[in-house]
Amino acid sequence: MRICRFDDNKFGLVEGDQVRDVTAAFGKLPQHAYPFPRVDLMIAHLDMLKPAIEAAAREGKVYALKDLRLQSPIANPGKIVAAPVNYKKHLDEARGDPAIHHQNQVGEIQKVGLFLKATSSVVGCGEGVAMRHADRRNDHEIELALVIGKTADRVSREDALSYVAGYCIGLDMTIRGPEERSLRKSLDTFTVLGPYFVTADEIGDPSGLDLELTVDGEKRQVANTRDLILDVPTLISWASSFYTLHPGDVIMSGTPEGVGPVLPGNTIRATIAKIGTMDVAVRELAPR
Ligand code: MN
């Protein structure tokens, strides 16, 4: 199943290049009062929602996917966990280029660990990336983003994939410079998730997926998730050894080689096999 969020919090079931409005199904989600649970409710209740979505799709208005302004399919992730330098060739490129490493030591992921991105940085592909430090180098990073489906506390690598609800294409946008990663990668709009959420059953094994990113048609990043240093099950197991993962938590699995700068006016096109393609416009944030 492929689920999108569009326009102003409508939900759609994606079928090829068409979308059926299934917003009515989301009325079945439990109502909460303060303090709200720190989970994504769509993901936490996905098993209950699936039949309701299928029923709503039979009546739902039909749209062309290309006409919709897509928001992040995960509306309320509790945390965004991200893997630094998780492809060998990207590690080599980062260590070899002062414009990427900025005298920061670029260590192996096993030594550096994971980092967190602010949840306020999340947008959908239709919302675009807004640069607020356009005088600095702002880079694209395409990543397979996985969404945790159920509470995961110290899970084994062998069991890890059973905790995945599904996948999105992720962009981990980054300002290059000497500051901590969590600062340089947490600007508003710097975590793009899209184009929609694909349930895990449609992907199967996430270890052989082609990724490609172009900027205004120029090929920048071409890779395959088989070249991840720590694969998806290892990332989940390792992350859950430090903190409990909750439904809707997102893990950005790391970017391959070929990172490079974007400028206002560029369009990033990101594709991951079995998920789809998304176009993301880059702009400079208007001054206040
Ligand atoms: Mn990254």
Tab-separated table of C-alpha atoms in Angstrom, residues 59-251:
chain	number	residue	atom	x	y	z
A	59	GLU	CA	-15.772	6.053	-2.846
A	60	GLY	CA	-12.872	8.511	-2.846
A	61	LYS	CA	-12.378	11.280	-5.380
A	62	VAL	CA	-9.640	10.528	-7.910
A	63	TYR	CA	-6.718	12.898	-8.524
A	64	ALA	CA	-3.640	12.776	-10.756
A	65	LEU	CA	-0.595	12.304	-8.501
A	66	LYS	CA	1.358	14.948	-10.449
A	67	ASP	CA	-1.246	17.625	-9.618
A	68	LEU	CA	-0.962	17.238	-5.846
A	69	ARG	CA	1.192	19.246	-3.461
A	70	LEU	CA	2.666	16.401	-1.417
A	71	GLN	CA	3.360	16.843	2.294
A	72	SER	CA	5.491	14.478	4.350
A	73	PRO	CA	3.565	11.186	4.523
A	74	ILE	CA	4.755	10.830	8.118
A	75	ALA	CA	3.097	13.808	9.776
A	76	ASN	CA	4.409	13.466	13.309
A	77	PRO	CA	7.601	11.429	13.686
A	78	GLY	CA	8.782	11.201	17.300
A	79	LYS	CA	12.424	11.295	16.279
A	80	ILE	CA	14.565	11.304	13.167
A	81	VAL	CA	17.581	9.049	13.635
A	82	ALA	CA	20.286	9.462	11.011
A	83	ALA	CA	23.362	7.486	9.996
A	84	PRO	CA	26.482	9.470	9.072
A	85	VAL	CA	28.846	8.225	6.357
A	86	ASN	CA	27.263	4.805	5.920
A	87	TYR	CA	28.621	4.062	2.428
A	88	LYS	CA	32.349	3.301	2.004
A	89	LYS	CA	32.804	5.478	-1.110
A	90	HIS	CA	31.103	8.425	0.627
A	91	LEU	CA	33.471	7.977	3.588
A	92	ASP	CA	36.414	8.176	1.167
A	93	GLU	CA	34.969	11.241	-0.598
A	94	ALA	CA	34.244	13.024	2.716
A	95	ARG	CA	37.737	12.358	4.059
A	96	GLY	CA	39.340	13.512	0.796
A	97	ASP	CA	37.477	16.818	0.389
A	98	PRO	CA	38.049	19.690	2.875
A	99	ALA	CA	34.861	21.371	1.585
A	100	ILE	CA	32.945	18.373	2.979
A	101	HIS	CA	34.862	17.511	6.159
A	102	HIS	CA	35.828	21.063	7.316
A	103	GLN	CA	38.537	19.684	9.616
A	104	ASN	CA	35.881	17.619	11.399
A	105	GLN	CA	37.200	14.124	11.845
A	106	VAL	CA	35.161	11.898	9.556
A	107	GLY	CA	35.140	8.613	11.433
A	108	GLU	CA	33.674	5.273	10.572
A	109	ILE	CA	30.033	4.979	11.525
A	110	GLN	CA	30.859	2.233	14.035
A	111	LYS	CA	32.904	4.814	15.984
A	112	VAL	CA	30.866	7.964	15.306
A	113	GLY	CA	27.456	6.471	16.068
A	114	LEU	CA	24.112	7.924	15.035
A	115	PHE	CA	22.779	11.471	15.283
A	116	LEU	CA	19.332	13.088	15.526
A	117	LYS	CA	17.692	15.607	13.233
A	118	ALA	CA	15.000	17.974	14.541
A	119	THR	CA	11.493	16.774	13.708
A	120	SER	CA	10.669	20.384	12.776
A	121	SER	CA	12.905	19.937	9.717
A	122	VAL	CA	10.481	17.493	8.060
A	123	VAL	CA	8.602	18.451	4.895
A	124	GLY	CA	7.142	16.689	1.885
A	125	CYS	CA	8.513	16.952	-1.627
A	126	GLY	CA	5.774	19.396	-2.669
A	127	GLU	CA	6.901	21.872	-0.044
A	128	GLY	CA	10.478	22.138	-1.294
A	129	VAL	CA	13.756	23.044	0.398
A	130	ALA	CA	14.262	26.612	1.656
A	131	MET	CA	17.865	27.750	2.092
A	132	ARG	CA	18.329	30.257	4.904
A	133	HIS	CA	22.135	30.340	4.684
A	134	ALA	CA	22.439	30.503	0.910
A	135	ASP	CA	25.914	32.040	1.211
A	136	ARG	CA	27.180	28.693	2.521
A	137	ARG	CA	27.464	25.341	0.759
A	138	ASN	CA	24.149	23.464	1.003
A	139	ASP	CA	24.322	19.823	-0.133
A	140	HIS	CA	21.862	17.145	-1.188
A	141	GLU	CA	22.011	13.668	0.348
A	142	ILE	CA	19.637	10.982	-0.942
A	143	GLU	CA	18.901	8.265	1.612
A	144	LEU	CA	16.583	5.307	2.038
A	145	ALA	CA	14.316	6.353	4.931
A	146	LEU	CA	12.658	3.627	6.955
A	147	VAL	CA	9.709	4.083	9.266
A	148	ILE	CA	9.461	2.106	12.494
A	149	GLY	CA	6.087	0.367	12.893
A	150	LYS	CA	6.096	-0.900	16.465
A	151	THR	CA	7.952	-0.260	19.701
A	152	ALA	CA	11.518	-1.532	19.322
A	153	ASP	CA	13.678	-1.814	22.439
A	154	ARG	CA	16.960	-3.729	22.106
A	155	VAL	CA	15.843	-5.839	19.138
A	156	SER	CA	18.149	-8.336	17.448
A	157	ARG	CA	19.410	-7.881	13.916
A	158	GLU	CA	17.541	-11.056	12.963
A	159	ASP	CA	14.176	-9.673	14.142
A	160	ALA	CA	14.772	-6.070	13.089
A	161	LEU	CA	12.935	-6.011	9.749
A	162	SER	CA	9.696	-7.091	11.463
A	163	TYR	CA	9.720	-3.675	13.189
A	164	VAL	CA	9.642	-1.736	9.896
A	165	ALA	CA	6.270	-0.313	8.828
A	166	GLY	CA	7.572	0.899	5.484
A	167	TYR	CA	9.815	3.211	3.545
A	168	CYS	CA	10.100	6.626	1.901
A	169	ILE	CA	12.724	8.424	-0.120
A	170	GLY	CA	14.621	10.742	2.205
A	171	LEU	CA	16.703	13.844	1.549
A	172	ASP	CA	19.092	14.716	4.370
A	173	MET	CA	19.870	18.298	3.351
A	174	THR	CA	23.075	19.613	4.882
A	175	ILE	CA	25.021	22.814	5.323
A	176	ARG	CA	28.735	22.009	5.116
A	177	GLY	CA	30.799	23.542	7.879
A	178	PRO	CA	32.421	22.984	11.243
A	179	GLU	CA	29.278	22.822	13.429
A	180	GLU	CA	27.640	19.700	14.849
A	181	ARG	CA	25.687	17.648	12.331
A	182	SER	CA	22.445	18.047	14.267
A	183	LEU	CA	22.603	21.831	13.736
A	184	ARG	CA	23.695	21.786	10.093
A	185	LYS	CA	21.032	19.233	9.101
A	186	SER	CA	18.048	20.434	11.172
A	187	LEU	CA	17.019	23.602	9.365
A	188	ASP	CA	13.326	23.846	8.528
A	189	THR	CA	12.714	21.857	5.281
A	190	PHE	CA	16.066	20.000	5.556
A	191	THR	CA	14.458	16.563	5.970
A	192	VAL	CA	12.360	15.777	2.903
A	193	LEU	CA	10.273	12.581	3.078
A	194	GLY	CA	8.287	11.376	0.096
A	195	PRO	CA	6.837	11.152	-2.333
A	196	TYR	CA	4.545	8.879	-0.267
A	197	PHE	CA	4.834	6.108	2.309
A	198	VAL	CA	5.265	2.558	0.931
A	199	THR	CA	4.409	-0.321	3.266
A	200	ALA	CA	7.181	-2.821	3.950
A	201	ASP	CA	5.404	-5.718	2.167
A	202	GLU	CA	5.786	-3.836	-1.153
A	203	ILE	CA	9.553	-3.561	-0.715
A	204	GLY	CA	10.540	-6.892	0.829
A	205	ASP	CA	14.299	-7.002	1.294
A	206	PRO	CA	15.613	-3.395	1.438
A	207	SER	CA	19.206	-4.417	0.717
A	208	GLY	CA	19.289	-4.232	-3.095
A	209	LEU	CA	17.557	-0.974	-4.003
A	210	ASP	CA	18.987	1.371	-6.640
A	211	LEU	CA	19.133	5.053	-5.655
A	212	GLU	CA	19.615	7.968	-8.028
A	213	LEU	CA	19.679	11.719	-7.515
A	214	THR	CA	19.914	14.377	-10.204
A	215	VAL	CA	20.042	18.178	-9.971
A	216	ASP	CA	18.447	19.934	-12.956
A	217	GLY	CA	18.955	16.692	-14.893
A	218	GLU	CA	22.644	16.311	-14.001
A	219	LYS	CA	23.396	12.933	-12.420
A	220	ARG	CA	24.992	13.356	-8.984
A	221	GLN	CA	24.383	10.244	-6.862
A	222	VAL	CA	23.940	6.717	-8.271
A	223	ALA	CA	24.227	3.822	-5.834
A	224	ASN	CA	22.571	0.741	-4.382
A	225	THR	CA	21.603	-0.010	-0.787
A	226	ARG	CA	23.634	-3.236	-0.974
A	227	ASP	CA	26.682	-1.001	-0.415
A	228	LEU	CA	25.525	0.264	2.989
A	229	ILE	CA	28.254	-0.272	5.617
A	230	LEU	CA	25.597	-0.959	8.298
A	231	ASP	CA	22.518	-2.392	6.594
A	232	VAL	CA	18.923	-1.640	7.570
A	233	PRO	CA	18.517	-4.470	10.135
A	234	THR	CA	21.845	-3.572	11.758
A	235	LEU	CA	20.874	0.106	11.992
A	236	ILE	CA	17.579	-0.749	13.718
A	237	SER	CA	19.205	-3.177	16.127
A	238	TRP	CA	22.021	-0.757	16.935
A	239	ALA	CA	19.748	2.295	17.351
A	240	SER	CA	17.386	0.324	19.608
A	241	SER	CA	20.327	-0.627	21.831
A	242	PHE	CA	20.571	3.076	22.767
A	243	TYR	CA	16.941	4.260	22.769
A	244	THR	CA	13.515	2.768	22.291
A	245	LEU	CA	12.159	3.298	18.797
A	246	HIS	CA	8.462	4.170	18.561
A	247	PRO	CA	5.878	3.903	15.769
A	248	GLY	CA	6.578	6.648	13.279
A	249	ASP	CA	10.221	7.138	14.211
A	250	VAL	CA	12.247	7.541	11.022
A	251	ILE	CA	15.752	6.210	10.393
